[in-house]
GROMACS .gro file of C-alpha atoms in nm:
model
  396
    1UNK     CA    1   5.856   6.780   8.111
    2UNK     CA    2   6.220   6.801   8.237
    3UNK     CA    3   6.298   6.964   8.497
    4UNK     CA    4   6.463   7.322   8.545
    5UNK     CA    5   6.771   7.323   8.766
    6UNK     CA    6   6.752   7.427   9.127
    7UNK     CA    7   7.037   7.699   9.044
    8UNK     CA    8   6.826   7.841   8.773
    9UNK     CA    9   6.501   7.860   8.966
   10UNK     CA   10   6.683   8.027   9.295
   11UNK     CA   11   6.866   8.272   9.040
   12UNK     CA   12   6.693   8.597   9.148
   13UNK     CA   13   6.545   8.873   8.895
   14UNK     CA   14   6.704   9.183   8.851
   15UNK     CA   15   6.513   9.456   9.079
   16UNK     CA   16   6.630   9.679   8.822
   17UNK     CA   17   6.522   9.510   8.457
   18UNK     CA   18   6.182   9.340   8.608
   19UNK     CA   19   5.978   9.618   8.621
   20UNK     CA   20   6.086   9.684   8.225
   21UNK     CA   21   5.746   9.550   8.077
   22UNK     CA   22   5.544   9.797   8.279
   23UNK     CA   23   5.741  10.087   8.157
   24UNK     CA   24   5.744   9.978   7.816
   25UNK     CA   25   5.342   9.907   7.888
   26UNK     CA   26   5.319  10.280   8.005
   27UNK     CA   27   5.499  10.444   7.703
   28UNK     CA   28   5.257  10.279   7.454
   29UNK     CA   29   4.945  10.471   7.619
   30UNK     CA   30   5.137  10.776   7.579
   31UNK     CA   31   5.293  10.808   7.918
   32UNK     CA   32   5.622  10.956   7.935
   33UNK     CA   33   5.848  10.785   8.158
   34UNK     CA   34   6.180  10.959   8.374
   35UNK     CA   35   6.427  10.674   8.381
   36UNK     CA   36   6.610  10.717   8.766
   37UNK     CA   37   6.606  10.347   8.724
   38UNK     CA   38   6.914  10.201   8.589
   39UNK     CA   39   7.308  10.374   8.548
   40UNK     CA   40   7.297  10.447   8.208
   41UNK     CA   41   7.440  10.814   8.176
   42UNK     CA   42   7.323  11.063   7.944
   43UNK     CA   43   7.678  11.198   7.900
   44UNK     CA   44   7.853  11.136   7.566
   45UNK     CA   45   8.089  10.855   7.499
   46UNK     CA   46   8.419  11.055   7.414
   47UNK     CA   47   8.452  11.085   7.007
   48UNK     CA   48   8.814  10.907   7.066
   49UNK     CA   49   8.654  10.612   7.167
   50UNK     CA   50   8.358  10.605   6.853
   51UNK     CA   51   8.591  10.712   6.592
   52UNK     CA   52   8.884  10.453   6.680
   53UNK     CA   53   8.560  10.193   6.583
   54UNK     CA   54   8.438  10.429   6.281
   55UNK     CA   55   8.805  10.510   6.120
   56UNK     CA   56   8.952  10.150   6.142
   57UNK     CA   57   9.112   9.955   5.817
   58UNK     CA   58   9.006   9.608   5.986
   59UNK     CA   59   8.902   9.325   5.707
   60UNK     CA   60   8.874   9.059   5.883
   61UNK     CA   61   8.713   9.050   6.229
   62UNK     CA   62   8.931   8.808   6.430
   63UNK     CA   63   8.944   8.690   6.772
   64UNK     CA   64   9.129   8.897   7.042
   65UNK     CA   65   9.344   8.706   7.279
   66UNK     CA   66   9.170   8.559   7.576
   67UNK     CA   67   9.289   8.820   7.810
   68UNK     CA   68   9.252   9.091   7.578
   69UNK     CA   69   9.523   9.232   7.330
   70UNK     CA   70   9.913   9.345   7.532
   71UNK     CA   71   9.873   9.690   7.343
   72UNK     CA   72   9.525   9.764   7.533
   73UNK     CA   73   9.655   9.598   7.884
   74UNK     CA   74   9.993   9.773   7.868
   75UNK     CA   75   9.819  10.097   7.824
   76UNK     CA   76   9.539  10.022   8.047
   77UNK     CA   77   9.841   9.989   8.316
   78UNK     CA   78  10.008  10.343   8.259
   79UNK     CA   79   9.656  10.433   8.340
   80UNK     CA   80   9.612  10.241   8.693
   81UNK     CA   81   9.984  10.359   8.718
   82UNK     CA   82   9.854  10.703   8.710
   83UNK     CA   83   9.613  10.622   8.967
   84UNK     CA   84   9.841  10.521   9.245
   85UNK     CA   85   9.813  10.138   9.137
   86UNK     CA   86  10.126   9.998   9.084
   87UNK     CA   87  10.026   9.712   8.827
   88UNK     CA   88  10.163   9.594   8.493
   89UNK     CA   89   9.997   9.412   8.170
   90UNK     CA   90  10.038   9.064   8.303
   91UNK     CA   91   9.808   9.137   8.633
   92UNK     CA   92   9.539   9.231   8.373
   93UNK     CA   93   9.269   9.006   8.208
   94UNK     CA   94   9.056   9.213   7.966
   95UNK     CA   95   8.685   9.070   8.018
   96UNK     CA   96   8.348   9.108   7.866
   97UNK     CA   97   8.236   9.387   8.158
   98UNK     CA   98   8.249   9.380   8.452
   99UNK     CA   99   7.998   9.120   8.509
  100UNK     CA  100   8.211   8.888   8.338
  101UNK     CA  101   8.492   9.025   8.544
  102UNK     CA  102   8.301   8.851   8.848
  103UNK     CA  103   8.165   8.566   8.738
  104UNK     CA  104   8.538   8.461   8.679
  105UNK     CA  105   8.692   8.599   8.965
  106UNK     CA  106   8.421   8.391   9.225
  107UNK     CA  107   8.465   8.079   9.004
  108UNK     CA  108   8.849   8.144   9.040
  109UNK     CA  109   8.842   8.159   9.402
  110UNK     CA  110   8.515   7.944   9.522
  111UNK     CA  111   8.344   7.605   9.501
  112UNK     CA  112   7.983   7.516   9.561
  113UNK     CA  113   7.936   7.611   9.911
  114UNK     CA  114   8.199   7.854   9.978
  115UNK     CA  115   8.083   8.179  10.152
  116UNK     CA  116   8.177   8.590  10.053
  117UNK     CA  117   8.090   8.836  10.317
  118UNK     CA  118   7.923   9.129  10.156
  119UNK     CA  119   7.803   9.468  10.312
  120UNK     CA  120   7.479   9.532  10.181
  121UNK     CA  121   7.307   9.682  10.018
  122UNK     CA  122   7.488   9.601   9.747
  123UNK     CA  123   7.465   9.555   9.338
  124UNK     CA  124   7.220   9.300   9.294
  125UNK     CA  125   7.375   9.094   9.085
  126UNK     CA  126   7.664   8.985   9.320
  127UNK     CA  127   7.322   8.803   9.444
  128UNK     CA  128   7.293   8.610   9.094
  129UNK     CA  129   7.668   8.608   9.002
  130UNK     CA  130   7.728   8.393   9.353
  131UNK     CA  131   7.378   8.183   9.320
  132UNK     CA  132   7.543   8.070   8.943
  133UNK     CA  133   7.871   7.956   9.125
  134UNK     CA  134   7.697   7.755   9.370
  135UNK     CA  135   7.830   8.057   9.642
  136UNK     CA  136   7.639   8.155   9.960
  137UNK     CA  137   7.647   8.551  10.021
  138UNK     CA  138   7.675   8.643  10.380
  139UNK     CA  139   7.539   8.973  10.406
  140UNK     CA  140   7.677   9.236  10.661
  141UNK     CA  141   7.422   9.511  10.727
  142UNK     CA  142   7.506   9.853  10.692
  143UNK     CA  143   7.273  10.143  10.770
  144UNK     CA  144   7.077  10.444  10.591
  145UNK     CA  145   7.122  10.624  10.903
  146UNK     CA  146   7.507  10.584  10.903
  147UNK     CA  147   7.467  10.707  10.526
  148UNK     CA  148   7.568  10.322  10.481
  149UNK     CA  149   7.924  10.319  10.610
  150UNK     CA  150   8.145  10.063  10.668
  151UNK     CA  151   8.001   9.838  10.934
  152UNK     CA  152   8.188   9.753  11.198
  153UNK     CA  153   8.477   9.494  11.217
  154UNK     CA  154   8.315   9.328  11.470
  155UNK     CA  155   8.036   9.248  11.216
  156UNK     CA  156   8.271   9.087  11.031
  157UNK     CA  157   8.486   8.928  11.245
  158UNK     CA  158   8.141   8.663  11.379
  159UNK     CA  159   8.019   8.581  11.014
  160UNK     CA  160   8.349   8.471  10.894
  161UNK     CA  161   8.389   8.107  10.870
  162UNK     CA  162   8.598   7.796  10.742
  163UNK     CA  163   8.407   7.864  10.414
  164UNK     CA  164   8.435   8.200  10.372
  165UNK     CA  165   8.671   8.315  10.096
  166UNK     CA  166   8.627   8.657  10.018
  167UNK     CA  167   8.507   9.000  10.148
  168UNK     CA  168   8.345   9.124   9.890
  169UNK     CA  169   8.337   9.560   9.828
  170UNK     CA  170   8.201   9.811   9.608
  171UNK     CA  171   8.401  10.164   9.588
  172UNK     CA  172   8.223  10.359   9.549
  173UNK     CA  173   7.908  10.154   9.590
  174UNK     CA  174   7.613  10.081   9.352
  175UNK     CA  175   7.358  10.129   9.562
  176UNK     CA  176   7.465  10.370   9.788
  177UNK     CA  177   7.697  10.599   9.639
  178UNK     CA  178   7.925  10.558   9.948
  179UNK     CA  179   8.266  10.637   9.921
  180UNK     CA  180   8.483  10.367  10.132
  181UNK     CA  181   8.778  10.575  10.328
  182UNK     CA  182   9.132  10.460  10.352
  183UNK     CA  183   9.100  10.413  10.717
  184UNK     CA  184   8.744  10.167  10.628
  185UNK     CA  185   9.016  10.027  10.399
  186UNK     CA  186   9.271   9.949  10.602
  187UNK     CA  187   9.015   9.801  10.854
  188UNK     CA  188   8.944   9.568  10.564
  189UNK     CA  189   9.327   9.485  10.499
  190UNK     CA  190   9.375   9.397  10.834
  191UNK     CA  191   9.094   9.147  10.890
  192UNK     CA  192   9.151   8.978  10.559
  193UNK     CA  193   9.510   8.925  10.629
  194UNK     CA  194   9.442   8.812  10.937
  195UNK     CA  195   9.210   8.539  10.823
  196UNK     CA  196   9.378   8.481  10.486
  197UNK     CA  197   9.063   8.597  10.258
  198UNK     CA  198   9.047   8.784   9.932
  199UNK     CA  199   8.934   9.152   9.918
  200UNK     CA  200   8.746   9.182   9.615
  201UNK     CA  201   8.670   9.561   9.532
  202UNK     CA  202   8.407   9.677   9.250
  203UNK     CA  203   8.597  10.002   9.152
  204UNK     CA  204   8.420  10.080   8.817
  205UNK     CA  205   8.309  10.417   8.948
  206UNK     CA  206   8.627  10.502   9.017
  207UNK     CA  207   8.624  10.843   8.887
  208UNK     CA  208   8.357  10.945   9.024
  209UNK     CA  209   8.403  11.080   9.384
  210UNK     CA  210   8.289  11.450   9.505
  211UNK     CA  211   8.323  11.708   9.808
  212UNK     CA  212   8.693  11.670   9.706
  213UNK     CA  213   8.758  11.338   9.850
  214UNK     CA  214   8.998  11.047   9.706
  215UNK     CA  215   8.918  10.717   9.655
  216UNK     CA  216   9.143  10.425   9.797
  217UNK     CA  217   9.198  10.167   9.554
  218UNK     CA  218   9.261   9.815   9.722
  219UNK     CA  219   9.528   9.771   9.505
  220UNK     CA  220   9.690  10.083   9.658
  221UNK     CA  221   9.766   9.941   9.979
  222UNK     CA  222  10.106   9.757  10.074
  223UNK     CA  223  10.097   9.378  10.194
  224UNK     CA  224   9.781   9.322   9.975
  225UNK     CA  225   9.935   9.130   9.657
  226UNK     CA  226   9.813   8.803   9.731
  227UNK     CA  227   9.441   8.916   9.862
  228UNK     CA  228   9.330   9.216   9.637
  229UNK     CA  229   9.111   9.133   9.346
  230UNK     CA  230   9.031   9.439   9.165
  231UNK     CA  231   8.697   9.490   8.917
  232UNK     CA  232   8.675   9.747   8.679
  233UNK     CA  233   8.450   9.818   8.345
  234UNK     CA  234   8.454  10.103   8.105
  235UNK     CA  235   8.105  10.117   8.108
  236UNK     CA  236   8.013  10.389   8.357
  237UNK     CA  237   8.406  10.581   8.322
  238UNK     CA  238   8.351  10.659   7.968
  239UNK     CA  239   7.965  10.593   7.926
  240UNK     CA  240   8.075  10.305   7.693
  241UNK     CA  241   7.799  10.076   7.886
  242UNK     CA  242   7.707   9.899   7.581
  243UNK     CA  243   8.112   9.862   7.493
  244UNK     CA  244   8.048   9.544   7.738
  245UNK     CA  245   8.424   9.583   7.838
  246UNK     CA  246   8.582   9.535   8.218
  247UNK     CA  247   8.858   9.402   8.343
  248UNK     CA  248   9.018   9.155   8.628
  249UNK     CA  249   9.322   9.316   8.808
  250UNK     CA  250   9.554   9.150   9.075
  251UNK     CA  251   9.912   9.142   9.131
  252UNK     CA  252   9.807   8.700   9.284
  253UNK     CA  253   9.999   8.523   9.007
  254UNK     CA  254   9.805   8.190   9.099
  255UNK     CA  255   9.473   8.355   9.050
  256UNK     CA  256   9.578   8.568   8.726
  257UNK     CA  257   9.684   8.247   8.575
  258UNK     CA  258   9.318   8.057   8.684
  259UNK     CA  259   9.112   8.307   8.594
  260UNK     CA  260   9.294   8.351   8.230
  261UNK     CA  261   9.143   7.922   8.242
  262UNK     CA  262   8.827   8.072   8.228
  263UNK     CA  263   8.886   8.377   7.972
  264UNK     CA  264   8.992   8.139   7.762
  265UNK     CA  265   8.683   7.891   7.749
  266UNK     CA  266   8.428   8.169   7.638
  267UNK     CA  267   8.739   8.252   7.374
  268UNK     CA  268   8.785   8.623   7.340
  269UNK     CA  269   8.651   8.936   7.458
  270UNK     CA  270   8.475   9.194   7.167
  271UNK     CA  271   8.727   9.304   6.907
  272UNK     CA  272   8.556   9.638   6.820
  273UNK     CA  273   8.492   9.685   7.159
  274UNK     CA  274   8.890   9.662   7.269
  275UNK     CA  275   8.990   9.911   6.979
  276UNK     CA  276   8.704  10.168   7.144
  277UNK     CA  277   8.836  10.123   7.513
  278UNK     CA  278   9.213  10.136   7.397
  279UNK     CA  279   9.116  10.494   7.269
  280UNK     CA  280   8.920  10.612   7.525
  281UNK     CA  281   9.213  10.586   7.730
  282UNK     CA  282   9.315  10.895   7.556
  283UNK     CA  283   9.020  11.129   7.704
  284UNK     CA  284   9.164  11.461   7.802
  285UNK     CA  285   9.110  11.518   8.208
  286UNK     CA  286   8.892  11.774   8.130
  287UNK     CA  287   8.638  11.543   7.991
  288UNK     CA  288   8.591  11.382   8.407
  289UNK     CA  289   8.631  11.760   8.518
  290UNK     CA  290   8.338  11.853   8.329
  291UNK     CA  291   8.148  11.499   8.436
  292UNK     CA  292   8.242  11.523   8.802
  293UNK     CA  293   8.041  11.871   8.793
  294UNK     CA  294   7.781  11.811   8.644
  295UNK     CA  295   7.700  11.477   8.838
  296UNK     CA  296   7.774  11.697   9.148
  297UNK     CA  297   7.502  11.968   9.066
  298UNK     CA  298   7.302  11.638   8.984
  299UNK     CA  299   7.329  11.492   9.291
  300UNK     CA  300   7.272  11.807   9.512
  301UNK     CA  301   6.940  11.904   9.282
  302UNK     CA  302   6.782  11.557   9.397
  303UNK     CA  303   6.917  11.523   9.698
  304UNK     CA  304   6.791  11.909   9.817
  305UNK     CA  305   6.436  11.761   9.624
  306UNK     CA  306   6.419  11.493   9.809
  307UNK     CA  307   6.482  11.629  10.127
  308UNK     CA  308   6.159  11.829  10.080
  309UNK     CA  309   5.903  11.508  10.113
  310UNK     CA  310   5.753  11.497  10.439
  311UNK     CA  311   5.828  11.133  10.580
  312UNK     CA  312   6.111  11.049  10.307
  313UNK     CA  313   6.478  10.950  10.446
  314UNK     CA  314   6.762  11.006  10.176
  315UNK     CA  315   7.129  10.900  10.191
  316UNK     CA  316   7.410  11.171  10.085
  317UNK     CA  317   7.612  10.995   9.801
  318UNK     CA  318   7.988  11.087   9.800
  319UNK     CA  319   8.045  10.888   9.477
  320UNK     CA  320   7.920  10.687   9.191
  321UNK     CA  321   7.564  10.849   9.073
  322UNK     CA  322   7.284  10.683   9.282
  323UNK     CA  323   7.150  10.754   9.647
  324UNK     CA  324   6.917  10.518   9.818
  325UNK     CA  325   6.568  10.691   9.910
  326UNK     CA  326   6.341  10.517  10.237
  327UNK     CA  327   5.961  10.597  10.180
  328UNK     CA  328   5.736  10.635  10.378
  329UNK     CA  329   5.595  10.334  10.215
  330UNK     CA  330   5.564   9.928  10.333
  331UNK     CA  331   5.653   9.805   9.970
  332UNK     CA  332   5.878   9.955   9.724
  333UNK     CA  333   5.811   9.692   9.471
  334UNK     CA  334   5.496   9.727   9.491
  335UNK     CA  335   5.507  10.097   9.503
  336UNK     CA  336   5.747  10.091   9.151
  337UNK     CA  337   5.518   9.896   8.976
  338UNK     CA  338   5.239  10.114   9.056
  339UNK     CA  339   5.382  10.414   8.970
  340UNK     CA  340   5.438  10.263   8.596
  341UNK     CA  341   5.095  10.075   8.585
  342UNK     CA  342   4.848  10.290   8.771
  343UNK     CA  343   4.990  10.658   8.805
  344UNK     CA  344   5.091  10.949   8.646
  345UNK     CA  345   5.111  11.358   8.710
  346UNK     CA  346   4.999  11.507   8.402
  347UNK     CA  347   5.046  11.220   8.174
  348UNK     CA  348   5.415  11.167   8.347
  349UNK     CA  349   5.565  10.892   8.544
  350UNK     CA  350   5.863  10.739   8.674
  351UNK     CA  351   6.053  10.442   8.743
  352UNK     CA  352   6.292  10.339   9.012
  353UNK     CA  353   6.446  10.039   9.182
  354UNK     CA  354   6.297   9.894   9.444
  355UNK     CA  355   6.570   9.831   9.692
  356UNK     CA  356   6.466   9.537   9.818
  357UNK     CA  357   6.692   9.323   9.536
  358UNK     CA  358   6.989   9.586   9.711
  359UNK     CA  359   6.953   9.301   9.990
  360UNK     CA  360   6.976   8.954  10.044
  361UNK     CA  361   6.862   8.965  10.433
  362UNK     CA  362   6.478   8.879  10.347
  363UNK     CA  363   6.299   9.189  10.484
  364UNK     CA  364   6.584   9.433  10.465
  365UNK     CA  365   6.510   9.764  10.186
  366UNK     CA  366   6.139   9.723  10.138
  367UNK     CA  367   6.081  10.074  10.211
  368UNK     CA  368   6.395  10.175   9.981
  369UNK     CA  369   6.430  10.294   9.610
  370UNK     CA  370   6.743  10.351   9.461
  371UNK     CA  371   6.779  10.660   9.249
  372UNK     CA  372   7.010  10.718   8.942
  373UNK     CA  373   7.049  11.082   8.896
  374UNK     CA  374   7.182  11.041   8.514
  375UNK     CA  375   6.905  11.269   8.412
  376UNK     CA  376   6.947  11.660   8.356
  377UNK     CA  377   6.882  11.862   8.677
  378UNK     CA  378   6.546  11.985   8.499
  379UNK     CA  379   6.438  11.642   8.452
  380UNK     CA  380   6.549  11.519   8.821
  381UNK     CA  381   6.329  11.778   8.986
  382UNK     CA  382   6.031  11.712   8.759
  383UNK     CA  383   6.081  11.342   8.895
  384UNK     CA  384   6.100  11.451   9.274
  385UNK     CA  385   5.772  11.659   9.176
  386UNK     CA  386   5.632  11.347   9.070
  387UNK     CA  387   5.742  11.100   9.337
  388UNK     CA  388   5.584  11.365   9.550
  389UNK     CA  389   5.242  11.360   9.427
  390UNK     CA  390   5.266  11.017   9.364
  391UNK     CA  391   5.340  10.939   9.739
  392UNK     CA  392   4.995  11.132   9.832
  393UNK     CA  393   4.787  10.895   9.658
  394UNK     CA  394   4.962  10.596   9.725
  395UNK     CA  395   4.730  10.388   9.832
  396UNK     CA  396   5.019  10.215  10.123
   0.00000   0.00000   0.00000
C-alpha cells in the first residue's frame, strides 16, 4: 500500500470538529445537544449582505481576480481607514477566509524548518496551518491565572532563534477572549524590530471588544510597515462564517506581491461570496451596537454561572466570544466525549472543546474547555446547569 506522508500523519485533528460524530451520535437517540463548541453565532447575517447575493443580474459566474475585485478592496480600505489603519487597495489580498489568509501568509514568509513564536493557547489550527508548511511552532506559555496576558518579553526574547520568522498574535484571541493592550503591543513592536521578525496579528474579532476598551490594530502602530501582517475574515464580523471570505493586509510591498503568487495558483476567491462581503460593508453601526450588548450580557451570564461550580477556574474574556474554563477534571477530552456519549440531565447534553488542541506544549490545557457563548443567555445557563451536574458524576 503506499505510504501516507509524514506531514499528513503529524497534521493534528481539530479539538473542535473531532468530537462531531458523538454529537451527531447523541442527537439520533433523541438527545438534545447545547453547542458552546465552535464560533458560529446565532446572530443574523445583515440583509445587505444576503440580498446583494439574492438581487444580482449576474449570467455568467466568472472568476474574480486573484486578490479579489479593486471595487471590494478599495472599499474594504475606507473601512480599515475608519479604524485607525492607514491602508489602501493594493496592501489588500482578498482570500478564501481567513484560514486561507494564513496558509499564504506562513508560506510567504517561511520554509520547511523555519520557526513562529506563538503565545498559547491559541487557535488550533495555527498548529495544522504551520505542520502543512513544514513550520515548527514555538509556543510561549501564557497563564489562566494572569487571565492569559501577554507573557513576558523575556519569554520571548530566549525562544527566538536564527529560524524564527514571525511572532505570531491573536487580537482578540480565540481561545481566550483576551484583549492584547497597546502597551502588550508596543512590547511586541519593539522586540520584532529589534530582531527583524514579522508580527502577524489574527484580528478577525475585531469588533468585538467590551468594558469599553479599544483594540490596537498592529497595523496602527508607526515603524511597523515592513513587519505587520494583518488577518482578517468576515466570518465572525458579520456572521457570514460560511461566506468563507478573509483577507491578507500589509503595507510590505515584497510580501503583498509573494503572497498575490500564491492567490493566484488556487485562481480566485468565491464570486458570490465577494458581492455579499462588499455589501456588508454597508451595515449601519448600530447593527455591532446591538451585537456588542448582547455578547456582553452573554458573556457575564456564563461567566457569573460558571463562577458558581465548586472547584471550576474561569478566565474573564474582554473580547471575541469564548472564555477558557479549568475543571476540576484530569482529561477534558475525555471528559467532552463523555458528556456526548454517556451523559445527559434530563435528556440534555453539551459539547465543548477540550483545550488541550488550544496547546502545542504536550501536557498543557488538559483540564481546560473552551466555551463559545453564541447561545441565548437562557440557553447558556441551562448549559452551566448541565456542566454542573455533569461534573458530579464524572467519573475523573
Amino acid at each position: 500500500m503506499p505510504s501516507i506522508s509524514k506531514k499528513g500523519i503529524q497534521m493534528p485533528e481539530s479539538p473542535i470538529r473531532k468530537l462531531v460524530p458523538y454529537a451527531e451520535d447523541a442527537k439520533k437517540r433523541g438527545v438534545k445537544v447545547f453547542h458552546l463548541n465552535i464560533g458560529q453565532p446565532d446572530i443574523k447575517t445583515p440583509q445587505v449582505a444576503l440580498d446583494a447575493v439574492k438581487n444580482n443580474t449576474i449570467e455568467t459566474l466568472s472568476y474574480a481576480r486573484s486578490e479579489g475585485s479593486e471595487e471590494y478592496r478599495t472599499k474594504l480600505a475606507k473601512y480599515y481607514v475608519k479604524n485607525n489603519i492607514p491602508v489602501t487597495a493594493n496592501n489588500i489580498i482578498a482570500t478564501t477566509g481567513g484560514s486561507e489568509a494564513l496558509l499564504f501568509t506562513i508560506g510567504s514568509i517561511t520554509d520547511p524548518g523555519d520557526e513562529i513564536i506563538i503565545p498559547e493557547p491559541f487557535y488550533a489550527n495555527y498548529n495544522g496551518f504551520s505542520t502543512a508548511s513544514g513550520v515548527t511552532v514555538v509556543p510561549v506559555i501564557s497563564k489562566i491565572e494572569d487571565n492569559f496576558a501577554l507573557p513576558k518579553i523575556e519569554d520571548f526574547e530566549k525562544l527566538i532563534t536564527s529560524k524564527t520568522k514571525a511572532i505570531l498574535i491573536c487580537n482578540p484571541g480565540n481561545p481566550t477572549g483576551y484583549l492584547y493592550s497597546e502597551e502588550e503591543i508596543e512590547k511586541l513592536k519593539k522586540i520584532v524590530l529589534k530582531h527583524d521578525l514579522f508580527l502577524i496579528a489574527d484580528e478577525v474579532y475585531r469588533e468585538f471588544t467590551y468594558d469599553g476598551l479599544k483594540h490596537t490594530s498592529v497595523l496602527s502602530l508607526e515603524g511597523l510597515d515592513n513587519n505587520a501582517i494583518v488577518i482578517d475574515s468576515v466570518s465572525k464580523r458579520y456572521s457570514m462564517c460560511g461566506a468563507r471570505i478573509g483577507c491578507i493586509v500589509s503595507k510590505n510591498e515584497e510580501f503583498i506581491k509573494t503572497a498575490i503568487k500564491f492567490a493566484q495558483a488556487r485562481l480566485s476567491p468565491p464570486t458570490y461570496a465577494l458581492i455579499a462581503s462588499e455589501a456588508a460593508l454597508d451595515t449601519p453601526q448600530s447593527y455591532f451596537d446591538d451585537v456588542i450588548e448582547e455578547y456582553v450580557e452573554r458573556r457575564n451570564t456564563l461567566i457569573t454561572e460558571l463562577q458558581k461550580i465548586d472547584g471550576v477556574k474561569v478566565a474573564n474574556p474582554k473580547g471575541a466570544f469564548y472564555c477558557v474554563a479549568e475543571l476540576p477534571i484530569k482529561n477534558s477530552d475525555h471528559f467532552a466525549q463523555w458528556l456526548l456519549e454517556d451523559f445527559n440531565l434530563n435528556n440534555e447534553t453539551l459539547m465543548v472543546a477540550p483545550a488541550s488542541g488550544f496547546y502545542s506544549t504536550p501536557g498543557e490545557g488538559k483540564k481546560q474547555i473552551r466555551m463559545a457563548y453564541v447561545l441565548n443567555k437562557t440557553d447558556l445557563k441551562r448549559s452551566v446547569e448541565i456542566l454542573a451536574a455533569a461534573l458530579k458524576q464524572y467519573p475523573n
